[in-house]
Short mmCIF file of C-alpha atoms in Angstrom, two decimals:
data_model
loop_
_atom_site.label_atom_id
_atom_site.label_comp_id
_atom_site.label_asym_id
_atom_site.label_seq_id
_atom_site.Cartn_x
_atom_site.Cartn_y
_atom_site.Cartn_z
CA UNK A 30 84.62 114.01 137.97
CA UNK A 31 86.33 111.67 140.52
CA UNK A 32 89.41 111.36 138.37
CA UNK A 33 89.78 115.19 137.75
CA UNK A 34 89.49 115.61 141.72
CA UNK A 35 91.96 112.83 142.28
CA UNK A 36 94.45 114.42 139.53
CA UNK A 37 94.43 117.97 140.93
CA UNK A 38 93.96 117.71 144.80
CA UNK A 39 97.79 117.55 145.25
CA UNK A 40 97.88 120.84 143.55
CA UNK A 41 95.12 122.38 145.47
CA UNK A 42 96.69 121.14 148.58
CA UNK A 43 100.48 122.59 147.50
CA UNK A 44 99.02 126.10 146.57
CA UNK A 45 96.95 126.26 149.79
CA UNK A 46 100.03 125.40 151.69
CA UNK A 47 101.94 128.21 149.78
CA UNK A 48 99.41 130.69 150.52
CA UNK A 49 99.41 130.05 154.30
CA UNK A 50 103.25 130.00 154.28
CA UNK A 51 103.13 133.37 152.17
CA UNK A 52 101.07 135.11 154.69
CA UNK A 53 103.00 133.85 157.72
CA UNK A 54 106.16 135.15 155.82
CA UNK A 55 104.48 138.50 155.23
CA UNK A 56 103.46 138.94 158.88
CA UNK A 57 107.01 137.73 159.95
CA UNK A 58 108.64 140.31 157.91
CA UNK A 59 106.41 143.01 159.23
CA UNK A 60 107.20 142.26 162.78
CA UNK A 61 110.83 141.12 162.13
CA UNK A 62 112.25 144.28 162.79
CA UNK A 63 110.92 144.69 165.99
CA UNK A 64 111.93 141.08 167.08
CA UNK A 65 115.32 141.73 166.00
CA UNK A 66 115.66 144.77 167.89
CA UNK A 67 114.40 143.25 171.24
CA UNK A 68 116.11 139.59 171.07
CA UNK A 69 119.24 138.02 170.21
CA UNK A 70 118.44 134.70 168.58
CA UNK A 71 121.06 131.86 168.34
CA UNK A 72 122.85 132.15 165.03
CA UNK A 73 121.72 130.34 161.82
CA UNK A 74 120.44 130.70 158.31
CA UNK A 75 117.02 131.60 156.88
CA UNK A 76 116.72 128.91 154.24
CA UNK A 77 114.74 129.50 150.94
CA UNK A 78 112.29 132.25 150.94
CA UNK A 79 108.86 131.62 152.52
CA UNK A 80 109.57 127.73 152.92
CA UNK A 81 112.93 128.48 154.89
CA UNK A 82 114.25 125.01 155.90
CA UNK A 83 111.02 123.01 156.05
CA UNK A 84 111.94 120.64 152.86
CA UNK A 85 115.62 119.95 154.37
CA UNK A 86 114.20 119.15 157.62
CA UNK A 87 111.49 116.87 156.29
CA UNK A 88 113.94 115.18 154.14
CA UNK A 89 116.12 114.53 157.27
CA UNK A 90 113.53 113.41 159.90
CA UNK A 91 111.87 111.01 157.25
CA UNK A 92 115.59 109.60 156.62
CA UNK A 93 117.48 106.58 158.20
CA UNK A 94 119.40 109.18 160.19
CA UNK A 95 117.14 111.84 161.35
CA UNK A 96 119.60 114.30 162.99
CA UNK A 97 121.39 114.84 159.65
CA UNK A 98 120.01 118.37 159.11
CA UNK A 99 120.89 119.24 162.66
CA UNK A 100 124.25 117.79 162.46
CA UNK A 101 125.12 120.12 159.52
CA UNK A 102 123.76 123.20 161.24
CA UNK A 103 125.56 122.49 164.38
CA UNK A 104 128.87 122.38 162.49
CA UNK A 105 128.33 125.79 161.10
CA UNK A 106 126.73 127.39 164.02
CA UNK A 107 126.97 125.40 167.20
CA UNK A 108 124.75 123.20 169.27
CA UNK A 109 121.87 126.00 169.52
CA UNK A 110 120.86 127.41 166.15
CA UNK A 111 118.19 129.21 164.77
CA UNK A 112 116.54 128.31 161.25
CA UNK A 113 112.91 128.67 159.60
CA UNK A 114 110.57 125.97 159.75
CA UNK A 115 106.72 125.80 159.21
CA UNK A 116 106.63 129.73 158.44
CA UNK A 117 108.22 130.68 161.50
CA UNK A 118 111.46 131.35 163.19
CA UNK A 119 112.58 128.28 165.40
CA UNK A 120 115.69 127.65 167.44
CA UNK A 121 116.59 124.03 167.36
CA UNK A 122 119.09 122.32 169.91
CA UNK A 123 121.28 119.59 170.15
CA UNK A 124 122.45 120.86 173.41
CA UNK A 125 121.53 118.38 176.20
CA UNK A 126 121.54 121.18 178.93
CA UNK A 127 119.19 123.32 176.89
CA UNK A 128 117.00 120.46 176.07
CA UNK A 129 116.72 119.71 179.62
CA UNK A 130 115.90 123.59 180.44
CA UNK A 131 113.04 123.46 177.94
CA UNK A 132 111.61 120.34 179.27
CA UNK A 133 111.95 121.29 182.93
CA UNK A 134 110.20 124.69 182.41
CA UNK A 135 107.14 123.00 180.56
CA UNK A 136 104.00 125.18 181.49
CA UNK A 137 106.18 127.93 182.79
CA UNK A 138 108.44 129.61 179.98
CA UNK A 139 107.47 127.09 177.32
CA UNK A 140 104.30 124.96 176.38
CA UNK A 141 103.54 122.06 173.93
CA UNK A 142 103.03 123.31 170.08
CA UNK A 143 101.22 120.61 167.95
CA UNK A 144 99.70 120.99 164.37
CA UNK A 145 95.92 121.66 163.98
CA UNK A 146 94.95 118.20 162.54
CA UNK A 147 96.93 116.59 165.70
CA UNK A 148 95.00 118.77 168.21
CA UNK A 149 91.69 117.82 166.81
CA UNK A 150 92.31 114.15 166.79
CA UNK A 151 93.70 113.53 169.99
CA UNK A 152 91.18 116.29 171.49
CA UNK A 153 91.48 119.20 173.88
CA UNK A 154 91.21 116.76 177.17
CA UNK A 155 94.15 114.67 175.92
CA UNK A 156 97.31 114.39 178.18
CA UNK A 157 99.32 115.14 175.21
CA UNK A 158 97.82 118.30 174.03
CA UNK A 159 96.37 119.94 177.47
CA UNK A 160 98.01 122.90 179.01
CA UNK A 161 98.64 124.38 182.52
CA UNK A 162 97.11 122.98 185.38
CA UNK A 163 94.40 120.74 183.32
CA UNK A 164 97.72 118.99 181.73
CA UNK A 165 99.24 118.22 185.13
CA UNK A 166 95.87 116.77 186.50
CA UNK A 167 95.57 114.42 183.61
CA UNK A 168 99.56 113.80 183.75
CA UNK A 169 99.06 112.91 187.37
CA UNK A 170 95.90 110.66 186.77
CA UNK A 171 97.77 108.79 183.93
CA UNK A 172 101.33 108.37 186.21
CA UNK A 173 98.93 106.82 188.95
CA UNK A 174 97.27 104.41 186.71
CA UNK A 175 100.42 102.98 185.50
CA UNK A 176 102.82 103.22 188.53
CA UNK A 177 105.75 100.70 188.99
CA UNK A 178 104.04 99.03 191.71
CA UNK A 179 100.79 98.35 189.65
CA UNK A 180 102.64 96.79 187.06
CA UNK A 181 103.06 93.61 188.63
CA UNK A 182 99.36 93.25 190.12
CA UNK A 183 97.46 94.61 187.18
CA UNK A 184 99.42 94.35 184.04
CA UNK A 185 101.99 91.61 184.17
CA UNK A 186 99.74 88.57 183.75
CA UNK A 187 97.62 90.21 181.17
CA UNK A 188 100.65 91.26 178.81
CA UNK A 189 101.79 87.69 179.02
CA UNK A 190 98.54 86.42 177.89
CA UNK A 191 98.29 88.65 174.68
CA UNK A 192 101.71 87.72 173.83
CA UNK A 193 101.16 83.98 174.02
CA UNK A 194 97.72 84.31 172.16
CA UNK A 195 99.56 86.12 169.27
CA UNK A 196 102.67 83.86 169.08
CA UNK A 197 100.53 80.66 169.26
CA UNK A 198 98.83 81.88 165.90
CA UNK A 199 102.07 81.89 164.11
CA UNK A 200 102.77 78.91 162.45
CA UNK A 201 105.98 76.71 161.27
CA UNK A 202 107.45 77.77 158.02
CA UNK A 203 104.94 80.78 157.85
CA UNK A 204 106.59 83.93 156.35
CA UNK A 205 105.64 86.85 158.36
CA UNK A 206 106.37 90.41 158.30
CA UNK A 207 107.74 91.18 161.87
CA UNK A 208 106.53 95.00 161.73
CA UNK A 209 103.18 93.54 161.34
CA UNK A 210 103.52 91.36 164.10
CA UNK A 211 105.05 94.03 166.37
CA UNK A 212 101.98 96.23 165.54
CA UNK A 213 99.44 93.61 166.23
CA UNK A 214 101.08 92.92 169.77
CA UNK A 215 101.26 96.58 170.58
CA UNK A 216 97.58 97.31 169.70
CA UNK A 217 96.35 94.02 171.27
CA UNK A 218 98.12 95.03 174.65
CA UNK A 219 96.81 98.80 174.52
CA UNK A 220 93.34 97.78 173.77
CA UNK A 221 93.34 95.08 176.30
CA UNK A 222 95.03 97.14 179.01
CA UNK A 223 93.00 100.27 178.46
CA UNK A 224 89.55 99.16 177.48
CA UNK A 225 89.62 95.72 178.79
CA UNK A 226 88.68 94.31 175.33
CA UNK A 227 89.92 90.70 174.55
CA UNK A 228 87.55 89.68 171.75
CA UNK A 229 89.60 89.24 168.50
CA UNK A 230 86.72 90.79 166.38
CA UNK A 231 86.60 93.79 168.50
CA UNK A 232 90.31 94.15 168.70
CA UNK A 233 90.62 93.74 164.77
CA UNK A 234 87.98 96.70 164.20
CA UNK A 235 89.54 99.06 166.66
CA UNK A 236 92.80 98.08 165.01
CA UNK A 237 91.61 99.38 161.67
CA UNK A 238 90.05 102.44 163.14
CA UNK A 239 93.09 103.39 164.87
CA UNK A 240 95.12 103.04 161.67
CA UNK A 241 92.98 105.30 159.86
CA UNK A 242 93.27 107.79 162.88
CA UNK A 243 97.02 107.72 163.04
CA UNK A 244 97.32 108.41 159.11
CA UNK A 245 95.45 111.81 159.67
CA UNK A 246 97.48 112.86 162.81
CA UNK A 247 99.89 114.97 160.51
CA UNK A 248 97.94 115.46 157.72
CA UNK A 249 96.46 118.55 156.00
CA UNK A 250 93.52 119.60 158.34
CA UNK A 251 91.00 119.37 155.26
CA UNK A 252 87.60 117.86 156.18
CA UNK A 253 86.57 116.76 152.84
CA UNK A 254 86.13 113.16 151.52
CA UNK A 255 89.10 111.51 150.14
CA UNK A 256 91.48 113.53 152.74
CA UNK A 257 93.43 111.56 155.41
CA UNK A 258 92.15 114.30 157.87
CA UNK A 259 88.49 113.59 157.18
CA UNK A 260 88.89 109.66 157.39
CA UNK A 261 90.87 110.02 160.75
CA UNK A 262 88.10 112.36 162.22
CA UNK A 263 85.57 109.72 161.15
CA UNK A 264 87.64 106.89 162.73
CA UNK A 265 87.61 109.13 165.90
CA UNK A 266 84.15 109.33 166.11
CA UNK A 267 83.85 105.56 165.96
CA UNK A 268 86.49 104.89 168.49
CA UNK A 269 84.96 107.76 170.89
CA UNK A 270 81.48 105.78 170.30
CA UNK A 271 83.01 102.51 171.57
CA UNK A 272 84.53 104.06 174.59
CA UNK A 273 81.30 105.92 175.39
CA UNK A 274 79.43 102.57 174.93
CA UNK A 275 81.80 100.87 177.58
CA UNK A 276 81.36 103.58 180.07
CA UNK A 277 77.70 103.66 179.73
CA UNK A 278 77.85 99.94 180.27
CA UNK A 279 79.89 100.42 183.33
CA UNK A 280 77.74 103.32 184.58
CA UNK A 281 74.48 100.84 184.52
CA UNK A 282 76.01 97.62 186.21
CA UNK A 283 77.17 97.41 189.45
CA UNK A 284 79.82 94.93 188.89
CA UNK A 285 82.61 95.87 186.33
CA UNK A 286 81.40 94.85 182.89
CA UNK A 287 84.30 96.15 180.96
CA UNK A 288 87.07 93.98 182.10
CA UNK A 289 90.02 94.88 184.21
CA UNK A 290 91.37 97.75 181.83
CA UNK A 291 92.47 101.24 182.53
CA UNK A 292 89.04 102.57 181.58
CA UNK A 293 87.40 100.56 184.66
CA UNK A 294 89.83 101.98 187.25
CA UNK A 295 89.72 105.46 185.64
CA UNK A 296 85.91 105.67 185.99
CA UNK A 297 86.10 104.15 189.64
CA UNK A 298 88.91 106.18 190.98
CA UNK A 299 88.94 109.37 189.16
CA UNK A 300 85.98 112.10 188.72
CA UNK A 301 86.26 112.89 184.96
CA UNK A 302 83.48 113.85 182.77
CA UNK A 303 82.65 111.18 180.07
CA UNK A 304 84.09 113.51 177.19
CA UNK A 305 87.54 113.95 179.10
CA UNK A 306 87.60 110.13 179.82
CA UNK A 307 87.07 109.29 175.97
CA UNK A 308 90.08 111.75 175.04
CA UNK A 309 91.99 110.54 177.82
CA UNK A 310 91.73 107.01 176.47
CA UNK A 311 92.52 108.13 172.84
CA UNK A 312 95.73 109.80 174.05
CA UNK A 313 97.19 106.66 175.97
CA UNK A 314 96.14 104.40 172.95
CA UNK A 315 98.09 106.91 170.55
CA UNK A 316 101.17 107.44 172.98
CA UNK A 317 101.43 103.61 173.72
CA UNK A 318 100.75 101.96 170.48
CA UNK A 319 103.29 103.08 167.62
CA UNK A 320 106.35 103.79 170.02
CA UNK A 321 106.16 100.25 171.76
CA UNK A 322 105.66 98.28 168.34
CA UNK A 323 108.66 100.32 166.79
CA UNK A 324 110.92 99.54 169.78
CA UNK A 325 110.16 95.97 169.67
CA UNK A 326 110.85 95.88 166.00
CA UNK A 327 114.16 97.75 166.17
CA UNK A 328 115.18 95.44 169.18
CA UNK A 329 114.80 92.43 167.08
CA UNK A 330 116.41 93.88 164.06
CA UNK A 331 119.65 95.35 166.10
CA UNK A 332 119.89 91.92 167.81
CA UNK A 333 119.91 90.11 164.16
CA UNK A 334 122.94 92.28 163.37
CA UNK A 335 124.86 91.49 166.54
CA UNK A 336 124.70 87.67 167.18
CA UNK A 337 126.91 88.26 170.40
CA UNK A 338 124.24 90.44 171.91
CA UNK A 339 121.49 87.83 170.71
CA UNK A 340 123.39 84.96 172.39
CA UNK A 341 123.82 86.80 175.84
CA UNK A 342 120.10 87.73 175.65
CA UNK A 343 118.85 84.34 174.93
CA UNK A 344 121.21 82.83 177.59
CA UNK A 345 119.50 85.45 180.10
CA UNK A 346 115.99 84.54 179.19
CA UNK A 347 116.43 80.45 178.88
CA UNK A 348 118.04 80.73 182.30
CA UNK A 349 114.85 82.43 183.68
CA UNK A 350 112.62 79.75 181.91
CA UNK A 351 114.95 76.73 183.69
CA UNK A 352 114.72 78.20 186.83
CA UNK A 353 110.80 78.84 186.90
CA UNK A 354 109.27 76.60 189.48
CA UNK A 355 106.19 74.38 189.09
CA UNK A 356 104.44 76.64 191.39
CA UNK A 357 104.84 79.57 189.14
CA UNK A 358 103.86 77.83 186.06
CA UNK A 359 104.58 79.04 182.47
CA UNK A 360 103.90 82.59 183.56
CA UNK A 361 106.83 84.96 184.09
CA UNK A 362 106.83 86.42 187.63
CA UNK A 363 107.76 89.80 188.88
CA UNK A 364 111.16 88.55 190.28
CA UNK A 365 111.89 87.20 186.68
CA UNK A 366 111.27 90.74 185.25
CA UNK A 367 113.56 92.24 187.65
CA UNK A 368 116.24 89.81 186.96
CA UNK A 369 116.99 90.83 183.34
CA UNK A 370 119.76 92.96 183.59
CA UNK A 371 121.03 92.63 180.15
CA UNK A 372 117.57 92.70 178.56
CA UNK A 373 117.41 95.87 179.95
CA UNK A 374 120.84 97.16 178.16
CA UNK A 375 119.42 95.98 175.16
CA UNK A 376 116.03 98.05 175.47
CA UNK A 377 118.13 101.14 176.45
CA UNK A 378 120.56 100.91 173.71
CA UNK A 379 117.33 100.31 171.16
CA UNK A 380 115.68 103.26 172.65
CA UNK A 381 118.99 105.36 172.16
CA UNK A 382 119.41 104.20 168.73
CA UNK A 383 116.02 104.15 167.48
CA UNK A 384 113.76 105.98 169.92
CA UNK A 385 110.58 107.18 168.65
CA UNK A 386 110.62 110.46 170.53
CA UNK A 387 113.35 111.96 167.90
CA UNK A 388 112.28 115.74 168.67
CA UNK A 389 109.85 117.71 170.51
CA UNK A 390 107.95 120.86 169.46
CA UNK A 391 107.54 123.64 172.01
CA UNK A 392 106.87 127.26 171.93
CA UNK A 393 107.81 130.14 173.93
CA UNK A 394 105.24 131.54 176.26
CA UNK A 395 107.15 134.77 177.01
CA UNK A 396 110.72 136.16 175.86
CA UNK A 397 113.03 133.58 177.32
CA UNK A 398 116.88 134.51 178.18
CA UNK A 399 119.42 131.61 178.14
CA UNK A 400 122.82 132.42 178.44
CA UNK A 401 123.86 135.16 175.80
CA UNK A 402 120.48 134.48 173.83
CA UNK A 403 116.92 135.91 174.01
CA UNK A 404 114.15 133.85 172.54
CA UNK A 405 111.22 135.77 171.72
CA UNK A 406 107.66 134.80 172.64
CA UNK A 407 105.68 132.71 170.23
CA UNK A 408 109.16 131.42 168.82
CA UNK A 409 109.23 127.46 167.93
CA UNK A 410 111.67 125.56 170.16
CA UNK A 411 112.73 122.17 169.20
CA UNK A 412 114.87 119.96 171.46
CA UNK A 413 116.26 117.50 169.04
CA UNK A 414 116.75 114.57 171.41
CA UNK A 415 118.12 111.98 168.91
CA UNK A 416 120.90 114.54 167.99
CA UNK A 417 122.18 114.02 171.64
CA UNK A 418 121.79 110.18 171.54
CA UNK A 419 123.58 109.65 168.36
CA UNK A 420 126.48 112.24 169.39
CA UNK A 421 130.11 110.83 169.03
CA UNK A 422 131.13 113.12 171.75
CA UNK A 423 128.50 111.93 174.21
CA UNK A 424 128.61 108.17 173.23
CA UNK A 425 131.68 106.24 171.89
CA UNK A 426 130.90 104.61 168.57
CA UNK A 427 127.44 106.29 168.82
CA UNK A 428 125.90 104.80 165.76
CA UNK A 429 126.92 101.25 166.47
CA UNK A 430 124.50 98.97 168.53
CA UNK A 431 126.35 98.21 171.96
CA UNK A 432 124.24 97.28 174.88
CA UNK A 433 127.37 96.47 177.13
CA UNK A 434 127.87 100.28 177.16
CA UNK A 435 125.23 100.59 179.90
CA UNK A 436 127.02 98.15 181.96
CA UNK A 437 130.38 100.58 182.24
CA UNK A 438 129.93 102.20 185.85
CA UNK A 439 130.82 105.64 184.58
CA UNK A 440 127.73 105.77 182.22
CA UNK A 441 125.15 104.68 185.22
CA UNK A 442 124.59 108.30 185.78
CA UNK A 443 123.94 109.00 181.97
CA UNK A 444 121.69 106.12 181.90
CA UNK A 445 119.05 107.37 184.37
CA UNK A 446 116.32 108.11 181.82
CA UNK A 447 114.31 110.04 184.45
CA UNK A 448 116.57 112.90 184.81
CA UNK A 449 119.79 112.45 182.54
CA UNK A 450 120.07 115.30 179.93
CA UNK A 451 122.14 112.68 177.91
CA UNK A 452 119.32 110.05 177.59
CA UNK A 453 115.81 111.19 177.32
CA UNK A 454 113.94 108.53 175.35
CA UNK A 455 110.68 109.28 177.36
CA UNK A 456 110.94 112.93 177.26
CA UNK A 457 111.34 114.88 180.64
CA UNK A 458 109.76 117.23 182.93
CA UNK A 459 105.90 117.66 183.18
CA UNK A 460 105.47 115.92 180.01
CA UNK A 461 107.54 112.78 180.90
CA UNK A 462 105.83 109.77 179.46
CA UNK A 463 103.71 108.43 182.50
CA UNK A 464 103.65 104.89 180.52
CA UNK A 465 107.41 104.61 180.64
CA UNK A 466 107.62 101.79 183.08
CA UNK A 467 104.83 99.88 181.26
CA UNK A 468 106.24 100.22 177.77
CA UNK A 469 109.55 98.69 178.97
CA UNK A 470 107.68 95.96 180.77
CA UNK A 471 106.03 95.21 177.35
CA UNK A 472 108.97 95.22 175.52
CA UNK A 473 111.18 92.85 177.91
CA UNK A 474 108.07 90.38 177.95
CA UNK A 475 108.13 90.58 174.14
CA UNK A 476 111.82 89.77 173.98
CA UNK A 477 111.45 86.80 176.31
CA UNK A 478 108.63 85.13 174.44
CA UNK A 479 110.21 85.95 170.95
CA UNK A 480 113.73 84.80 171.46
CA UNK A 481 112.78 81.74 173.66
CA UNK A 482 110.30 80.38 170.97
CA UNK A 483 111.74 81.22 167.75
CA UNK A 484 115.17 80.73 166.19
#
């Protein structure tokens, strides 16, 4: 019976997906004439019947060059075009100004839009999926907890302790997978900084649970044994149970019993119900784990392919190490972190070439007019950020790793990742990543210890 189930469940899922897309297609056809009369969408094709452009889209975003589908459509239709994705009409943009327009009008004209499996797993009280005033409140809390001025007093030393512990356990002539090391560092950092957990056994347990959790975020929402969504929901329950246990301990004891993590400060400084606190922490775990790990990994990969950049980075980091006084000890100080100009260029170039926020998913809250177009309410909007980051008309030799480009004076305005329409590795508007500065700190400290410890 089990063998039959394993053999036929992919067919079952495919059939179910086909039925869902068919229903959406029929509904779209029924309402299509009314929409066409009222709205003038950007030019574009319709793709295959029912599935539209979904297969071409997924093949591209899963490849080594995610903007490939978008680039082909841009050649045919322009920087803003329409297509059919996920059973609905969608407007996709490689236009930096329109992308910024969408991000700046979050909550007004547009709202975030995620698959059901993702919404269920990250929770309704998470800063990623919440909408309106609730989202603004949660985003403000997250931004306050990870402000730039708090990185020195509350994160800098903890980040280095975790880095040094992990690097100490790597032995001479040991063959390691860098991806595994980066993931281990990232999850250790997030668990330590969010929950105040430093026990290796606890961290390892949460790491496995979180791996199961992430695997289900974009899976089919089928809550039956054997499906990724079911396993992920069970992992979510276990993670929330651990968070609730920490909350209970803190509530019962007058002294901080859960370390110096964000959770402790969240309970002491903010007035959120416990279920909202749990969702909040899960959101930050999700947002800060894979993104930081992948950026660390790609930074080393690109540096390995560019010996000149590696040497300049190493010289900068070794200089900081040699200048460190006996009073400072082995730990980097805040002044050291602020004295890494080339390291920051390496981080920016890595984020431009291999940023994790490749594209965003939004939905029009009402009919939206932009230039000559009218985008109907309910239409998907996809600002494709990496299509701008990898555009040869925006960046010379855009596919080449060149950290020195960020030292050119005329690129300084473009480099402002808080406001530039041409460089948005952390998103923008009301959903700008509240942990952007913390992520950059973690990556810079990782590069320091990695290049000064190993060849």
